[in-house]
mmCIF file of C-alpha atoms in Angstrom:
data_model
loop_
_atom_site.group_PDB
_atom_site.id
_atom_site.type_symbol
_atom_site.label_atom_id
_atom_site.label_comp_id
_atom_site.label_asym_id
_atom_site.label_seq_id
_atom_site.Cartn_x
_atom_site.Cartn_y
_atom_site.Cartn_z
ATOM 1 C CA MET A 28 0.114 0.156 -0.158
ATOM 2 C CA ALA A 29 2.752 2.509 0.747
ATOM 3 C CA GLY A 30 4.877 2.060 -2.364
ATOM 4 C CA ARG A 31 1.583 2.399 -4.481
ATOM 5 C CA THR A 32 0.859 5.489 -2.544
ATOM 6 C CA ALA A 33 3.810 7.088 -2.847
ATOM 7 C CA ALA A 34 4.589 6.169 -6.737
ATOM 8 C CA ILE A 35 1.292 8.228 -6.887
ATOM 9 C CA SER A 36 1.817 11.223 -4.818
ATOM 10 C CA VAL A 37 5.277 12.065 -5.213
ATOM 11 C CA ASN A 38 4.627 14.028 -8.473
ATOM 12 C CA VAL A 39 1.654 15.742 -7.127
ATOM 13 C CA ILE A 40 3.762 16.860 -4.185
ATOM 14 C CA ALA A 41 6.880 18.107 -5.708
ATOM 15 C CA ASP A 42 5.312 20.162 -8.627
ATOM 16 C CA ALA A 43 1.765 20.835 -8.915
ATOM 17 C CA ALA A 44 2.313 21.675 -12.532
ATOM 18 C CA LYS A 45 3.315 18.345 -13.570
ATOM 19 C CA PHE A 46 0.371 16.609 -11.886
ATOM 20 C CA LYS A 47 -0.739 15.221 -15.227
ATOM 21 C CA ALA A 48 2.338 13.837 -16.412
ATOM 22 C CA GLY A 49 3.492 12.496 -13.201
ATOM 23 C CA MET A 50 -0.172 10.750 -13.000
ATOM 24 C CA ALA A 51 0.211 9.346 -16.673
ATOM 25 C CA ASP A 52 3.733 7.916 -15.118
ATOM 26 C CA ALA A 53 2.533 6.280 -12.424
ATOM 27 C CA GLU A 54 -0.719 4.836 -14.264
ATOM 28 C CA ARG A 55 2.720 2.949 -16.853
ATOM 29 C CA ALA A 56 4.731 1.790 -13.702
ATOM 30 C CA ALA A 57 1.971 0.470 -11.746
ATOM 31 C CA GLY A 58 -1.201 -0.311 -14.041
ATOM 32 C CA SER A 59 -4.496 -0.393 -13.643
ATOM 33 C CA PHE A 60 -4.896 0.813 -9.701
ATOM 34 C CA GLN A 61 -3.233 3.978 -10.362
ATOM 35 C CA SER A 62 -5.202 4.471 -13.526
ATOM 36 C CA GLN A 63 -8.089 4.333 -11.064
ATOM 37 C CA MET A 64 -6.335 7.044 -8.820
ATOM 38 C CA GLY A 65 -5.522 9.095 -11.911
ATOM 39 C CA ASN A 66 -9.169 9.681 -12.615
ATOM 40 C CA LEU A 67 -10.301 10.105 -8.935
ATOM 41 C CA ALA A 68 -7.395 12.899 -8.722
ATOM 42 C CA LYS A 69 -8.508 14.420 -11.837
ATOM 43 C CA GLY A 70 -11.953 14.773 -10.344
ATOM 44 C CA VAL A 71 -10.906 16.030 -6.939
ATOM 45 C CA ALA A 72 -8.783 18.400 -8.772
ATOM 46 C CA GLY A 73 -11.839 19.863 -10.653
ATOM 47 C CA ALA A 74 -13.819 19.784 -7.948
ATOM 48 C CA LEU A 75 -11.775 21.213 -5.040
ATOM 49 C CA GLY A 76 -8.381 22.797 -6.886
ATOM 50 C CA THR A 77 -4.774 22.142 -7.042
ATOM 51 C CA LYS A 78 -3.985 22.831 -3.732
ATOM 52 C CA ALA A 79 -6.697 20.632 -2.520
ATOM 53 C CA VAL A 80 -4.751 17.678 -4.139
ATOM 54 C CA ILE A 81 -1.688 18.603 -3.277
ATOM 55 C CA ASP A 82 -2.915 18.826 0.626
ATOM 56 C CA PHE A 83 -4.355 15.228 -0.124
ATOM 57 C CA GLY A 84 -1.180 13.679 -1.446
ATOM 58 C CA ARG A 85 0.652 14.806 1.532
ATOM 59 C CA ALA A 86 -1.881 13.406 3.905
ATOM 60 C CA ALA A 87 -1.856 9.999 1.422
ATOM 61 C CA VAL A 88 1.878 9.808 1.901
ATOM 62 C CA ASP A 89 2.021 10.298 5.692
ATOM 63 C CA ALA A 90 -0.754 7.884 6.090
ATOM 64 C CA ALA A 91 0.647 5.026 4.192
ATOM 65 C CA MET A 92 4.127 5.965 6.392
ATOM 66 C CA ASP A 93 2.115 5.604 9.387
ATOM 67 C CA ASP A 94 0.408 2.549 8.469
ATOM 68 C CA ALA A 95 3.428 0.889 7.122
ATOM 69 C CA GLU A 96 5.387 1.603 10.450
ATOM 70 C CA ALA A 97 2.201 -0.123 12.294
ATOM 71 C CA GLN A 98 2.429 -2.969 10.333
ATOM 72 C CA GLN A 99 5.967 -3.364 11.062
ATOM 73 C CA ILE A 100 5.590 -2.856 14.618
ATOM 74 C CA LEU A 101 2.594 -5.619 14.917
ATOM 75 C CA ALA A 102 5.059 -8.047 12.786
ATOM 76 C CA GLN A 103 8.087 -7.426 15.069
ATOM 77 C CA THR A 104 5.768 -8.006 18.401
ATOM 78 C CA LEU A 105 4.653 -11.182 16.794
ATOM 79 C CA ARG A 106 8.272 -12.748 15.881
ATOM 80 C CA ASN A 107 9.262 -11.650 19.226
ATOM 81 C CA THR A 108 6.007 -13.390 21.458
ATOM 82 C CA THR A 109 4.770 -16.062 19.420
ATOM 83 C CA GLY A 110 7.995 -16.632 16.900
ATOM 84 C CA ALA A 111 5.570 -16.094 13.929
ATOM 85 C CA THR A 112 6.794 -16.624 10.503
ATOM 86 C CA GLN A 113 5.836 -14.335 7.553
ATOM 87 C CA ASP A 114 3.026 -16.247 6.416
ATOM 88 C CA GLN A 115 1.670 -16.285 9.889
ATOM 89 C CA ILE A 116 2.248 -12.210 10.232
ATOM 90 C CA ASP A 117 0.429 -11.781 6.274
ATOM 91 C CA SER A 118 -2.486 -14.262 7.612
ATOM 92 C CA ILE A 119 -3.221 -11.864 10.977
ATOM 93 C CA GLU A 120 -2.770 -8.924 8.397
ATOM 94 C CA ARG A 121 -5.038 -10.200 6.479
ATOM 95 C CA TYR A 122 -7.691 -11.034 9.425
ATOM 96 C CA ILE A 123 -7.336 -7.213 10.222
ATOM 97 C CA GLY A 124 -8.125 -6.121 7.041
ATOM 98 C CA LYS A 125 -11.388 -8.427 6.989
ATOM 99 C CA THR A 126 -12.209 -7.016 10.334
ATOM 100 C CA GLN A 127 -11.706 -3.228 9.449
ATOM 101 C CA LYS A 128 -14.301 -4.215 6.572
ATOM 102 C CA ALA A 129 -16.915 -5.466 8.493
ATOM 103 C CA THR A 130 -16.503 -3.445 11.688
ATOM 104 C CA GLY A 131 -15.789 -0.050 10.388
ATOM 105 C CA VAL A 132 -12.999 -0.233 13.064
ATOM 106 C CA LEU A 133 -9.826 1.108 11.878
ATOM 107 C CA ASP A 134 -6.766 -1.036 11.433
ATOM 108 C CA ASP A 135 -5.248 1.960 13.514
ATOM 109 C CA GLU A 136 -7.029 0.893 16.259
ATOM 110 C CA LEU A 137 -6.986 -3.108 15.698
ATOM 111 C CA ARG A 138 -3.411 -3.499 15.514
ATOM 112 C CA PRO A 139 -2.386 -2.172 18.777
ATOM 113 C CA ALA A 140 -5.398 -3.656 20.447
ATOM 114 C CA PHE A 141 -3.959 -7.123 19.171
ATOM 115 C CA GLY A 142 -0.674 -6.511 20.148
ATOM 116 C CA ASN A 143 -1.736 -5.315 23.581
ATOM 117 C CA LEU A 144 -2.973 -8.909 23.729
ATOM 118 C CA VAL A 145 -0.649 -11.244 22.030
ATOM 119 C CA ARG A 146 1.927 -9.553 24.277
ATOM 120 C CA ALA A 147 0.097 -11.096 27.310
ATOM 121 C CA THR A 148 -1.111 -14.249 25.844
ATOM 122 C CA GLU A 149 1.897 -15.089 23.534
ATOM 123 C CA ASP A 150 -0.361 -16.584 21.320
ATOM 124 C CA ALA A 151 -1.842 -15.433 18.212
ATOM 125 C CA GLN A 152 -4.979 -17.469 18.033
ATOM 126 C CA GLU A 153 -6.099 -16.707 21.229
ATOM 127 C CA ALA A 154 -5.344 -13.246 20.929
ATOM 128 C CA GLN A 155 -7.449 -13.101 17.761
ATOM 129 C CA ASP A 156 -10.178 -14.720 20.122
ATOM 130 C CA LEU A 157 -9.576 -12.147 22.895
ATOM 131 C CA LEU A 158 -9.645 -9.099 20.447
ATOM 132 C CA ASN A 159 -13.098 -10.356 18.901
ATOM 133 C CA LEU A 160 -14.542 -10.132 22.693
ATOM 134 C CA ALA A 161 -12.731 -6.993 22.985
ATOM 135 C CA LEU A 162 -14.459 -5.521 20.117
ATOM 136 C CA ASP A 163 -17.977 -7.094 21.455
ATOM 137 C CA ILE A 164 -17.271 -5.193 24.845
ATOM 138 C CA SER A 165 -16.203 -2.137 23.204
ATOM 139 C CA ALA A 166 -19.559 -2.370 20.747
ATOM 140 C CA GLY A 167 -21.226 -2.961 24.115
ATOM 141 C CA THR A 168 -20.361 -0.395 26.306
ATOM 142 C CA GLY A 169 -19.109 2.644 23.918
ATOM 143 C CA ARG A 170 -15.743 2.219 25.613
ATOM 144 C CA GLY A 171 -12.609 2.518 23.273
ATOM 145 C CA LEU A 172 -11.186 -0.624 21.629
ATOM 146 C CA GLU A 173 -7.825 -0.061 23.372
ATOM 147 C CA GLY A 174 -8.684 0.714 26.844
ATOM 148 C CA VAL A 175 -10.551 -2.765 26.545
ATOM 149 C CA SER A 176 -7.617 -4.522 25.194
ATOM 150 C CA ILE A 177 -5.707 -3.427 28.117
ATOM 151 C CA ALA A 178 -7.870 -4.444 30.358
ATOM 152 C CA LEU A 179 -7.989 -7.785 28.972
ATOM 153 C CA ALA A 180 -4.444 -8.315 28.909
ATOM 154 C CA LYS A 181 -4.228 -7.308 32.661
ATOM 155 C CA ALA A 182 -6.650 -9.951 33.729
ATOM 156 C CA TYR A 183 -5.283 -12.265 31.726
ATOM 157 C CA ASP A 184 -2.068 -11.797 33.479
ATOM 158 C CA GLY A 185 -4.344 -12.433 36.686
ATOM 159 C CA ASN A 186 -5.062 -8.430 37.441
ATOM 160 C CA ALA A 187 -9.012 -8.013 36.740
ATOM 161 C CA THR A 188 -8.835 -4.448 38.382
ATOM 162 C CA ALA A 189 -9.152 -2.702 35.274
ATOM 163 C CA LEU A 190 -12.329 -4.682 34.220
ATOM 164 C CA SER A 191 -13.565 -4.455 37.375
ATOM 165 C CA LYS A 192 -13.623 -0.663 37.266
ATOM 166 C CA MET A 193 -15.403 -0.792 33.951
ATOM 167 C CA GLY A 194 -18.306 -2.090 36.035
ATOM 168 C CA ILE A 195 -17.748 -6.170 35.179
ATOM 169 C CA GLU A 196 -18.044 -8.739 37.638
ATOM 170 C CA THR A 197 -14.633 -10.176 38.184
ATOM 171 C CA LYS A 198 -15.739 -11.774 42.048
ATOM 172 C CA ASP A 199 -17.740 -14.644 42.822
ATOM 173 C CA ALA A 200 -20.920 -14.229 44.912
ATOM 174 C CA SER A 201 -18.564 -15.161 48.234
ATOM 175 C CA GLY A 202 -16.151 -12.666 47.382
ATOM 176 C CA LYS A 203 -13.489 -14.803 45.190
ATOM 177 C CA ALA A 204 -12.012 -13.562 42.460
ATOM 178 C CA LEU A 205 -12.935 -15.292 39.162
ATOM 179 C CA GLU A 206 -10.324 -17.085 37.037
ATOM 180 C CA PHE A 207 -9.791 -15.423 33.653
ATOM 181 C CA ASP A 208 -11.470 -18.269 31.493
ATOM 182 C CA GLN A 209 -14.907 -17.471 33.800
ATOM 183 C CA ILE A 210 -14.412 -13.925 32.941
ATOM 184 C CA ALA A 211 -14.104 -14.299 29.458
ATOM 185 C CA LYS A 212 -17.017 -16.714 29.442
ATOM 186 C CA ASN A 213 -19.208 -13.989 31.506
ATOM 187 C CA LEU A 214 -18.391 -11.557 29.042
ATOM 188 C CA ALA A 215 -18.973 -13.514 26.218
ATOM 189 C CA ASP A 216 -22.287 -14.301 27.406
ATOM 190 C CA THR A 217 -23.262 -10.732 28.071
ATOM 191 C CA PHE A 218 -21.688 -8.582 25.082
ATOM 192 C CA GLY A 219 -21.820 -11.890 22.366
ATOM 193 C CA GLY A 220 -22.757 -10.637 18.724
ATOM 194 C CA GLN A 221 -22.201 -6.738 19.785
ATOM 195 C CA THR A 222 -20.121 -5.924 17.086
ATOM 196 C CA ALA A 223 -22.284 -7.477 14.464
ATOM 197 C CA VAL A 224 -25.311 -5.946 15.497
ATOM 198 C CA ALA A 225 -23.257 -2.312 15.773
ATOM 199 C CA ALA A 226 -22.102 -3.226 12.179
ATOM 200 C CA GLU A 227 -25.591 -3.132 10.934
ATOM 201 C CA THR A 228 -27.012 0.189 11.952
ATOM 202 C CA ALA A 229 -26.844 3.077 10.119
ATOM 203 C CA ALA A 230 -24.206 4.518 12.136
ATOM 204 C CA GLY A 231 -22.349 1.401 11.781
ATOM 205 C CA GLN A 232 -22.832 1.178 7.676
ATOM 206 C CA MET A 233 -21.369 5.111 7.820
ATOM 207 C CA ARG A 234 -18.091 3.722 10.172
ATOM 208 C CA ILE A 235 -17.800 0.979 7.444
ATOM 209 C CA ALA A 236 -17.629 3.518 4.404
ATOM 210 C CA LYS A 237 -15.422 5.836 6.276
ATOM 211 C CA ALA A 238 -13.172 3.444 7.262
ATOM 212 C CA THR A 239 -13.127 2.192 3.930
ATOM 213 C CA PHE A 240 -12.199 5.519 2.350
ATOM 214 C CA GLU A 241 -9.459 6.296 5.115
ATOM 215 C CA ASP A 242 -7.921 3.249 4.084
ATOM 216 C CA PHE A 243 -8.375 4.344 0.166
#
C-alpha cells in the first residue's frame, strides 16, 4: 500500500504543474490501480482545486507511512512473542483487514489492540479470540477498543482491577476472584454479537464506509 501511494503522490507534491504528467507516468509503472487513482485525482482536482489535491497527496503519503510503520511494529511483536513466520504475520494482517471492512473499526485501532493481547497471551490465535471479544465489549459499552484490550490483557495476567473499574464482575457471590476463563465466558455471554449488531445499524454502515475511504 505504502509503495503504491508514494508512487502516485510524489509527483503531486513535488510540482503541482506536472500533476497530469506525473499521473501518466505512475499509471504506466503500476497499472490499472494507478489509472483509477488518476481518474479520481482529476475529479478531485476539478472539484477542489490543485492545492486541495496537493494537501490530499501529502496526507496520503503520511498515512501510508504510518500504516507501514504500524504493520512493522505488530509484525515484530508477533515474531518476539510467538515466533511467528512471515506467512502467519500475513494471515493476521488479512484478518485485521477483513475485520476493519466488517466493523468499520480502523486498523489503526485493531493493530495496537491485537499487540496488547498477543503480548499478554503469547499466542496469536488466543489473541485473535480475545480481540473479537474486546470488539464486542467495546461495541456494547461504548468504551474505546484500546482500553478494553489493555483491561483484558491485564486480567489475563491475573490483574482484573481494570475490568472491575469498567463495571465488569470479576468475583463470585462469595467475593472470591474468578479465573480469567470464567471472566471471559461471562463477558462473551453478556456482550457476544454486539459488534455484528452495531455494524448493521445506520451508524455502523457509515463507520464502515468511512473506514473504507480512510484506508483508500
